Coordinates of N, CA and C and ligand atoms in Angstrom, one line a residue:
X75 N 32.5 47.8 121.1 CA 32.1 48.9 119.3 C 32.2 49.8 119.8
X76 N 31.9 51.1 119.0 CA 31.1 51.7 118.7 C 30.2 51.8 117.8
X77 N 28.5 52.6 117.7 CA 27.8 52.3 117.5 C 27.5 52.5 115.6
X78 N 27.1 52.3 114.7 CA 27.6 52.6 113.9 C 26.4 54.3 113.7
X79 N 27.0 54.8 112.4 CA 25.8 56.1 112.2 C 24.7 55.8 111.1
X80 N 23.2 56.8 111.5 CA 22.3 56.5 110.3 C 22.1 57.9 109.4
X81 N 22.3 57.5 108.0 CA 22.3 58.4 107.1 C 21.1 58.0 106.5
X82 N 19.7 59.4 106.1 CA 19.2 59.5 105.6 C 18.9 59.9 104.1
X83 N 19.3 59.3 103.0 CA 19.0 60.2 101.7 C 17.8 60.7 101.5
X84 N 17.3 61.5 101.1 CA 16.1 61.5 100.6 C 16.2 62.6 99.2
X85 N 14.9 62.7 98.8 CA 14.8 63.5 97.4 C 13.5 63.5 96.6
X86 N 13.6 64.5 95.1 CA 12.4 63.4 94.3 C 12.7 62.2 93.7
X87 N 11.6 61.4 92.8 CA 12.2 61.0 92.3 C 13.3 61.3 90.9
X88 N 14.0 60.7 90.8 CA 14.6 61.3 89.5 C 16.4 62.4 89.7
X89 N 16.1 62.2 90.5 CA 17.0 63.0 91.5 C 18.7 62.1 91.7
X90 N 18.6 60.8 90.8 CA 19.9 59.8 90.4 C 19.6 59.6 92.1
X91 N 19.2 59.6 93.3 CA 19.5 58.9 94.8 C 19.8 57.2 94.6
X92 N 18.9 56.9 94.0 CA 19.1 55.6 93.5 C 20.3 55.3 93.2
X93 N 20.5 55.8 92.4 CA 22.2 55.1 91.9 C 23.9 55.7 92.5
X94 N 23.3 57.6 93.6 CA 23.9 57.2 94.4 C 24.3 56.4 95.1
X95 N 23.2 55.7 96.1 CA 23.4 54.8 97.1 C 23.8 53.6 96.7
X96 N 23.4 53.3 95.9 CA 24.3 51.8 94.8 C 25.5 52.0 95.6
X97 N 26.0 52.6 94.1 CA 27.0 53.4 94.4 C 28.1 53.4 95.8
X98 N 27.8 54.7 97.6 CA 27.5 54.1 98.1 C 27.9 53.1 99.1
X99 N 26.9 51.9 98.7 CA 26.8 50.1 99.4 C 27.8 49.8 98.5
X100 N 29.2 49.8 97.7 CA 30.1 49.3 97.1 C 30.8 49.1 98.7
X101 N 30.9 49.9 99.4 CA 32.1 50.0 100.5 C 31.4 49.0 102.0
X102 N 32.9 48.8 102.1 CA 32.9 47.9 103.4 C 31.6 48.4 104.4
X103 N 32.2 49.7 105.2 CA 31.2 49.9 106.2 C 30.1 50.1 105.7
X104 N 29.5 50.2 104.9 CA 28.4 51.2 104.6 C 27.1 49.8 104.3
X105 N 26.5 50.1 105.0 CA 25.0 49.0 104.6 C 23.8 50.3 103.8
X106 N 23.0 49.8 102.8 CA 22.2 50.2 102.6 C 21.3 49.3 102.5
X107 N 20.2 50.1 103.0 CA 18.6 49.1 104.3 C 17.6 48.9 103.0
X108 N 17.3 47.7 103.1 CA 16.2 47.2 101.6 C 14.9 47.1 102.0
X109 N 14.0 47.9 101.8 CA 12.4 48.0 102.4 C 11.4 47.3 102.1
X110 N 10.4 47.4 102.5 CA 9.5 46.7 101.9 C 8.5 47.9 101.1
X111 N 8.1 47.4 100.0 CA 7.0 47.6 99.6 C 6.1 47.1 98.8
X112 N 4.5 48.1 98.6 CA 3.3 46.6 98.5 C 3.4 47.4 96.5
X113 N 4.2 47.8 96.1 CA 4.1 48.4 94.5 C 4.7 46.9 93.6
X114 N 4.5 47.3 92.4 CA 4.6 46.8 91.7 C 6.5 46.3 91.5
X115 N 6.5 45.0 91.1 CA 8.4 44.9 91.4 C 8.6 45.1 89.2
X116 N 9.5 45.9 89.3 CA 9.6 46.8 87.7 C 11.0 45.9 87.5
X117 N 11.4 46.0 85.7 CA 12.5 45.1 85.0 C 14.1 45.4 85.6
X118 N 14.7 44.5 85.8 CA 16.4 44.6 85.4 C 15.5 44.5 87.8
X119 N 15.0 44.6 88.4 CA 15.0 45.0 90.3 C 14.7 43.4 90.6
X120 N 15.4 43.2 91.8 CA 15.7 41.8 92.3 C 14.6 41.9 93.6
X121 N 13.4 41.0 94.3 CA 13.7 40.2 95.2 C 14.5 40.5 96.5
X122 N 14.6 41.1 97.5 CA 15.4 40.9 98.8 C 16.5 42.4 98.1
X123 N 17.1 42.4 97.2 CA 18.0 43.5 96.8 C 17.2 45.3 96.1
X124 N 16.5 44.8 95.7 CA 15.9 46.4 95.3 C 15.1 46.6 96.7
X125 N 13.6 45.5 96.8 CA 12.5 46.2 97.7 C 12.4 44.2 98.0
X126 N 11.7 44.1 99.5 CA 10.9 42.7 99.2 C 9.5 43.2 99.2
X127 N 9.1 42.6 98.5 CA 7.7 42.7 96.9 C 7.0 41.7 98.2
X128 N 5.5 43.2 99.0 CA 4.6 41.7 99.4 C 3.5 42.6 100.2
X129 N 2.8 42.4 100.1 CA 0.6 42.6 99.3 C 0.8 43.3 100.4
X130 N -0.5 43.9 100.3 CA -1.0 45.2 101.3 C -1.4 44.6 102.5
X131 N -1.9 43.9 102.4 CA -2.6 42.1 103.6 C -0.9 42.3 104.9
X132 N 0.8 42.0 103.7 CA 0.9 41.7 103.9 C 2.0 42.2 105.0
X133 N 1.9 43.6 104.5 CA 2.4 45.4 104.6 C 2.1 45.7 106.3
X134 N 0.7 45.6 106.3 CA -0.1 46.5 107.3 C -0.1 45.3 109.1
X135 N 0.2 43.1 108.2 CA 1.0 42.6 109.7 C 2.5 42.9 109.7
X136 N 3.3 43.6 109.1 CA 4.5 43.8 109.2 C 4.0 45.6 110.8
X137 N 3.4 46.7 110.1 CA 3.0 47.7 110.8 C 2.8 46.9 112.7
X138 N 1.6 46.5 112.6 CA 0.9 45.8 113.4 C 1.8 44.7 114.3
X139 N 3.0 44.6 113.8 CA 3.1 43.3 115.3 C 5.4 44.4 115.0
X140 N 4.7 46.0 115.0 CA 6.3 46.5 115.1 C 7.5 46.3 114.1
X141 N 7.2 45.5 113.6 CA 8.1 45.3 112.2 C 8.7 46.8 111.6
X142 N 8.2 47.4 111.4 CA 8.8 48.6 110.5 C 9.1 49.9 111.2
X143 N 10.4 50.5 111.4 CA 10.6 51.5 111.5 C 10.4 53.0 111.6
X144 N 9.7 53.0 110.1 CA 9.0 53.8 109.5 C 8.4 53.4 108.1
X145 N 7.1 54.1 107.6 CA 6.6 53.5 107.1 C 5.6 54.7 106.3
X146 N 5.6 54.5 105.1 CA 4.0 56.0 103.9 C 3.8 55.6 103.1
X147 N 2.6 55.9 102.2 CA 2.6 56.0 101.1 C 3.1 57.5 100.2
X148 N 3.3 56.4 98.8 CA 3.8 57.6 98.3 C 2.6 57.0 96.6
X149 N 2.8 57.9 95.8 CA 2.5 57.9 94.7 C 1.7 56.1 94.5
X150 N 0.6 56.2 95.4 CA -0.1 55.1 96.1 C -0.3 53.7 96.3
X151 N 1.5 53.4 96.6 CA 1.9 52.4 97.1 C 2.6 53.1 98.6
X152 N 1.8 51.6 99.6 CA 3.5 51.7 100.8 C 4.6 51.5 100.8
X153 N 5.6 52.3 101.9 CA 6.5 51.6 101.4 C 7.2 51.5 102.6
X154 N 7.8 50.9 103.6 CA 8.4 51.0 104.7 C 10.0 50.2 105.3
X155 N 11.0 50.5 106.3 CA 11.9 49.8 106.2 C 11.5 49.1 108.1
X156 N 12.0 47.8 107.7 CA 12.2 46.7 108.8 C 13.1 47.2 109.0
X157 N 12.6 47.1 110.9 CA 13.6 47.9 111.8 C 15.0 46.8 111.8
X158 N 14.3 45.8 112.0 CA 15.4 44.0 112.8 C 17.1 45.3 111.9
X159 N 17.6 44.9 110.2 CA 18.0 44.4 110.0 C 18.6 46.1 110.1
X160 N 18.2 46.9 110.0 CA 18.6 48.7 109.9 C 19.7 48.1 112.3
X161 N 18.9 48.4 112.8 CA 18.8 48.4 113.9 C 20.4 47.3 114.5
X162 N 20.0 45.8 113.9 CA 21.9 44.8 113.6 C 22.7 45.6 113.1
X163 N 21.9 46.1 112.0 CA 23.7 46.3 110.9 C 24.4 48.0 111.6
X164 N 23.5 48.9 112.2 CA 24.1 49.9 113.3 C 24.9 49.3 114.6
X165 N 24.4 47.9 115.2 CA 25.0 47.2 116.7 C 26.4 46.7 116.4
X166 N 26.3 46.5 114.4 CA 28.0 46.1 114.1 C 28.7 47.0 113.6
X167 N 28.3 48.0 113.7 CA 28.9 49.7 113.0 C 29.6 50.3 112.5
X168 N 28.4 49.6 111.8 CA 28.2 49.9 110.3 C 27.2 51.0 110.6
X169 N 27.8 51.5 108.8 CA 27.1 53.4 108.8 C 25.2 52.8 108.0
X170 N 24.3 52.7 108.3 CA 23.4 52.6 107.6 C 22.9 53.4 107.1
X171 N 22.3 53.4 105.9 CA 21.3 54.6 104.5 C 20.3 54.1 105.1
X172 N 19.4 54.9 104.4 CA 18.1 54.7 104.6 C 17.4 55.4 103.3
X173 N 17.2 55.2 102.2 CA 17.0 55.5 101.4 C 15.9 55.9 101.1
X174 N 14.6 57.0 101.5 CA 13.7 56.7 102.3 C 12.6 58.5 101.5
X175 N 11.2 58.3 100.6 CA 11.0 59.6 101.1 C 10.3 60.7 101.9
X176 N 10.4 61.9 102.2 CA 10.4 63.1 103.4 C 9.8 62.4 104.7
X177 N 8.5 61.8 104.5 CA 6.9 61.6 105.3 C 7.9 60.7 106.6
X178 N 8.7 59.5 105.5 CA 8.9 58.9 106.5 C 10.3 59.0 107.5
X179 N 11.3 60.4 106.3 CA 12.6 60.7 107.4 C 12.0 61.6 108.5
X180 N 11.4 61.8 108.0 CA 10.8 62.1 109.2 C 10.3 61.7 110.3
X181 N 10.1 61.1 109.8 CA 9.9 60.0 111.6 C 10.6 59.4 112.2
X182 N 11.6 59.1 111.1 CA 13.1 58.2 111.6 C 13.8 59.4 112.8
X183 N 13.6 61.0 111.3 CA 14.0 61.5 112.3 C 14.1 61.9 114.0
X184 N 12.0 61.7 113.9 CA 11.8 61.9 115.5 C 12.3 60.9 116.7
X185 N 11.8 60.0 116.1 CA 12.3 58.2 116.9 C 13.1 58.3 116.6
X186 N 14.8 59.1 116.0 CA 16.9 58.4 116.1 C 16.8 59.8 116.0
X187 N 16.6 61.1 116.4 CA 17.2 62.3 116.4 C 18.7 62.2 116.3
X188 N 19.9 61.1 116.4 CA 21.4 61.5 116.0 C 21.0 61.1 113.8
X189 N 20.2 60.9 113.8 CA 20.3 60.7 112.7 C 20.3 61.5 111.4
X190 N 21.3 61.6 110.4 CA 22.1 62.7 109.3 C 20.6 62.8 108.8
X191 N 20.6 63.4 107.8 CA 19.9 63.9 106.9 C 20.3 64.3 105.7
X192 N 20.2 63.8 104.6 CA 20.8 65.1 103.6 C 19.6 64.7 102.0
X193 N 19.6 65.9 101.7 CA 18.6 65.4 100.6 C 18.8 66.1 99.2
X194 N 18.7 65.0 98.0 CA 19.5 65.0 97.1 C 18.8 66.1 95.9
X195 N 18.8 67.2 95.6 CA 18.3 67.8 94.1 C 18.5 67.5 93.3
X196 N 18.2 68.5 92.1 CA 18.4 67.7 90.6 C 18.9 69.7 90.5
X197 N 20.0 69.4 89.2 CA 19.8 71.3 89.0 C 18.9 71.7 88.8
X198 N 18.1 71.7 88.2 CA 17.2 72.0 87.1 C 15.5 70.7 87.1
X199 N 14.5 71.4 87.4 CA 13.2 70.9 87.2 C 13.4 70.1 85.5
X200 N 13.9 70.7 84.6 CA 13.9 70.7 84.2 C 14.5 68.9 83.3
X201 N 15.8 69.3 83.7 CA 16.7 67.9 83.9 C 15.8 66.9 84.8
X202 N 15.1 67.1 85.6 CA 14.8 66.6 86.2 C 13.7 65.4 86.0
X203 N 12.3 66.8 84.6 CA 12.0 66.0 83.8 C 12.2 65.1 82.9
X204 N 13.3 65.4 82.5 CA 14.2 65.0 81.6 C 15.0 63.6 81.2
X205 N 15.3 64.0 82.7 CA 15.2 62.4 83.5 C 14.4 61.3 84.3
X206 N 13.5 61.5 84.0 CA 12.7 60.9 84.8 C 11.8 60.2 83.2
X207 N 11.7 61.4 81.8 CA 10.8 60.7 81.3 C 11.9 59.7 80.2
X208 N 13.5 59.9 80.4 CA 14.2 58.8 79.6 C 14.5 57.5 80.5
X209 N 14.1 57.9 82.0 CA 14.7 56.1 82.2 C 13.4 55.1 82.0
X210 N 12.1 56.3 81.7 CA 11.1 54.9 81.0 C 10.8 54.0 81.5
X211 N 10.7 54.3 83.2 CA 10.0 53.2 83.6 C 8.4 53.6 84.0
X212 N 8.7 55.5 84.3 CA 6.8 55.6 84.7 C 6.4 55.9 83.5
X213 N 4.5 55.6 83.6 CA 4.0 56.9 82.8 C 4.4 58.1 83.2
X214 N 3.0 58.8 81.5 CA 2.9 60.8 81.5 C 2.9 60.8 83.2
X215 N 1.6 60.0 83.1 CA 0.5 60.2 84.5 C 1.8 60.1 85.7
X216 N 1.5 58.7 86.0 CA 2.9 58.7 87.1 C 3.8 59.8 87.4
X217 N 4.3 60.1 85.8 CA 5.7 61.3 86.5 C 5.0 62.6 86.6
X218 N 3.6 63.3 86.5 CA 2.8 64.2 86.2 C 3.1 64.4 88.2
X219 N 2.9 62.5 89.1 CA 2.1 62.4 90.4 C 3.6 63.0 91.0
X220 N 4.6 62.5 90.1 CA 5.4 62.2 91.0 C 6.1 63.5 91.8
X221 N 6.0 64.7 89.7 CA 6.6 66.0 89.2 C 5.9 66.9 90.7
X222 N 5.0 66.8 90.9 CA 3.7 67.1 92.4 C 4.6 66.6 93.5
X223 N 4.3 65.9 93.9 CA 5.0 65.2 95.1 C 6.4 66.0 95.4
X224 N 7.7 66.5 94.9 CA 8.6 66.7 94.5 C 8.1 68.0 95.2
X225 N 7.4 68.7 94.3 CA 7.0 70.4 94.8 C 6.7 70.2 96.9
X226 N 6.3 69.6 97.5 CA 6.6 69.1 98.7 C 6.8 68.8 99.3
X227 N 7.7 67.8 98.0 CA 9.4 67.1 99.5 C 10.5 68.3 98.8
X228 N 10.7 69.7 97.7 CA 11.4 70.6 98.4 C 10.9 71.0 99.3
X229 N 10.1 71.1 99.5 CA 9.7 72.6 101.1 C 9.8 71.8 102.2
X230 N 10.4 70.8 101.5 CA 11.0 70.5 103.1 C 12.4 69.5 103.9
X231 N 13.0 70.3 102.4 CA 14.6 70.7 102.7 C 14.8 71.3 103.4
X232 N 15.2 72.2 104.3 CA 15.0 72.8 105.2 C 15.4 72.0 106.7
X233 N 14.3 70.5 107.1 CA 14.8 70.4 108.0 C 15.5 69.1 107.5
X234 N 16.8 69.4 106.7 CA 17.8 68.0 106.4 C 18.5 68.6 106.5
X235 N 20.0 67.9 106.9 CA 21.0 68.5 107.9 C 22.0 69.7 106.4
X236 N 22.3 68.3 104.8 CA 22.8 68.7 103.3 C 21.6 68.9 102.5
X237 N 21.9 69.8 102.2 CA 21.8 69.3 100.5 C 22.5 68.9 99.7
X238 N 22.6 68.6 98.6 CA 23.7 68.4 97.0 C 22.7 68.8 96.0
X239 N 23.7 68.9 95.2 CA 22.8 68.3 94.1 C 23.9 67.5 93.3
X240 N 22.6 66.8 92.3 CA 23.2 65.9 92.0 C 23.9 66.5 90.5
X241 N 24.5 66.6 90.3 CA 25.1 67.1 88.8 C 25.8 66.7 87.9
X242 N 26.7 66.0 88.8 CA 27.6 65.0 88.4 C 27.5 63.8 89.9
X243 N 28.0 62.4 89.3 CA 27.0 61.2 90.4 C 28.3 61.4 91.1
X244 N 30.1 61.2 90.5 CA 30.5 60.9 91.2 C 30.7 62.1 92.0
X245 N 31.1 63.4 92.3 CA 31.2 64.6 92.4 C 30.0 64.1 94.0
X246 N 28.8 64.1 93.4 CA 27.6 63.4 94.4 C 28.4 62.1 95.7
X247 N 28.6 61.2 95.0 CA 28.5 60.2 95.7 C 30.1 60.7 96.3
X248 N 30.9 61.4 96.5 CA 32.4 62.3 97.0 C 32.2 63.2 97.6
X249 N 30.8 64.1 97.8 CA 30.1 64.2 98.9 C 30.0 64.1 100.3
X250 N 29.1 62.8 99.1 CA 27.4 62.0 100.7 C 29.5 61.2 101.0
X251 N 30.5 60.5 100.5 CA 31.1 59.7 101.1 C 32.3 60.4 102.8
X252 N 32.2 62.2 102.1 CA 32.4 63.3 102.6 C 31.8 63.3 104.2
X253 N 30.5 64.0 104.2 CA 29.6 63.8 104.9 C 29.8 62.6 105.8
X254 N 30.0 61.1 105.8 CA 30.1 59.8 106.6 C 30.8 59.6 107.3
X255 N 31.7 60.1 106.2 CA 33.8 60.5 107.2 C 33.3 61.3 108.5
X256 N 32.6 62.3 108.2 CA 32.6 63.3 108.6 C 32.2 63.0 110.8
X257 N 31.1 62.6 109.9 CA 30.1 62.0 111.0 C 31.0 61.9 112.3
X258 N 31.3 60.1 111.4 CA 32.0 59.0 112.0 C 32.9 59.5 112.6
X259 N 33.6 60.7 112.2 CA 35.5 61.4 113.2 C 34.6 62.0 114.5
X260 N 33.4 62.8 113.9 CA 32.8 63.6 115.4 C 32.6 62.4 116.3
X261 N 32.0 61.1 115.8 CA 30.9 60.6 117.4 C 32.3 59.3 117.2
X262 N 33.4 59.8 116.9 CA 34.1 59.0 117.6 C 34.9 60.5 118.9
X263 N 35.7 61.1 118.0 CA 36.2 62.1 119.3 C 35.6 62.6 120.3
X264 N 33.5 62.3 120.0 CA 33.2 62.6 121.7 C 32.9 61.0 122.2
X265 N 33.2 60.5 122.0 CA 32.8 58.8 122.6 C 35.0 58.8 123.6
X266 N 35.4 59.2 122.7 CA 36.6 59.6 122.7 C 37.1 60.3 124.6
X267 N 36.6 61.5 123.8 CA 36.0 62.3 125.5 C 35.7 62.5 125.6
X268 N 33.8 61.6 125.9 CA 33.2 60.9 127.2 C 34.5 59.7 128.0
X269 N 34.5 59.8 127.0 CA 35.9 57.9 128.2 C 37.1 59.1 128.6
X270 N 37.5 60.4 129.0 CA 38.5 60.4 129.4 C 37.8 60.9 130.7
X271 N 36.7 61.1 130.9 CA 36.3 62.8 132.0 C 36.1 61.6 133.0
Ligands
LIG186 P1 10.2 54.2 93.4 O1 8.7 52.9 93.7 O2 11.1 54.5 92.5 O3 10.7 52.7 94.5 O4 10.7 55.1 95.6 C1 9.3 55.9 95.5 C2 9.7 56.6 96.9 O5 9.4 55.6 97.6 C3 11.2 57.1 96.7 O6 11.4 58.2 96.4 C4 12.0 56.4 97.7 O7 12.9 57.1 98.0 C5 11.1 55.9 98.8 N1 11.3 55.1 99.2 C6 11.7 54.0 99.8 N2 12.1 52.8 100.7 C7 11.1 53.0 101.1 C8 10.8 53.7 102.9 O8 11.3 52.5 103.2 N3 9.8 54.2 103.0 C9 9.4 55.2 102.9 N4 8.6 56.1 103.4 N5 10.5 55.7 101.6 C10 11.0 54.3 100.5

């Protein structure tokens, strides 16, 4: 069976990448990886669906046991991708999506250079700030922190394969699906040609 492809989706907090990823995960051939985090669970989030909520001790145990594909500290909390499920889904031929921030994304790219990196940006910074305050999840101080982190994240854009503007959700999802389809077709073509040699 053809191995699945790995996609990394990053972008500043408030760009709506989470919503884009949720839409993508509705497709049978797409698996959205569930990360582990030390941050508190927010209203509406679900254990094992949104994240695995673990303590700092459990997080460092997972790192020491080599269970994390990557991890990073973001806004005072740790976030990491458990390796096992990602590998299993890739072996089953699924398109695996990691919705992770840029430090972790670059670590994955080092380990798995075939990963396709997609960076989602907001149409403007004014819109980004407005989305962050409208969703009402973070305090004003936390929003400020996230905007500051966005400055560094934007500087990492050139390292990504694609940059998509999330102005309209449906268009952004459609564009991402096209990237996934084109990647799959390229993979199949190369495998077919290799078999013919
Ligand atoms: P939030 O607290 O808003 O859920 O997530 C904060 C940031 O952490 C987002 O940019 C999100 O993409 C990123 N993130 C979520 N899971 C992971 C992960 O497993 N690894 C890394 N490096 N970043 C993650």
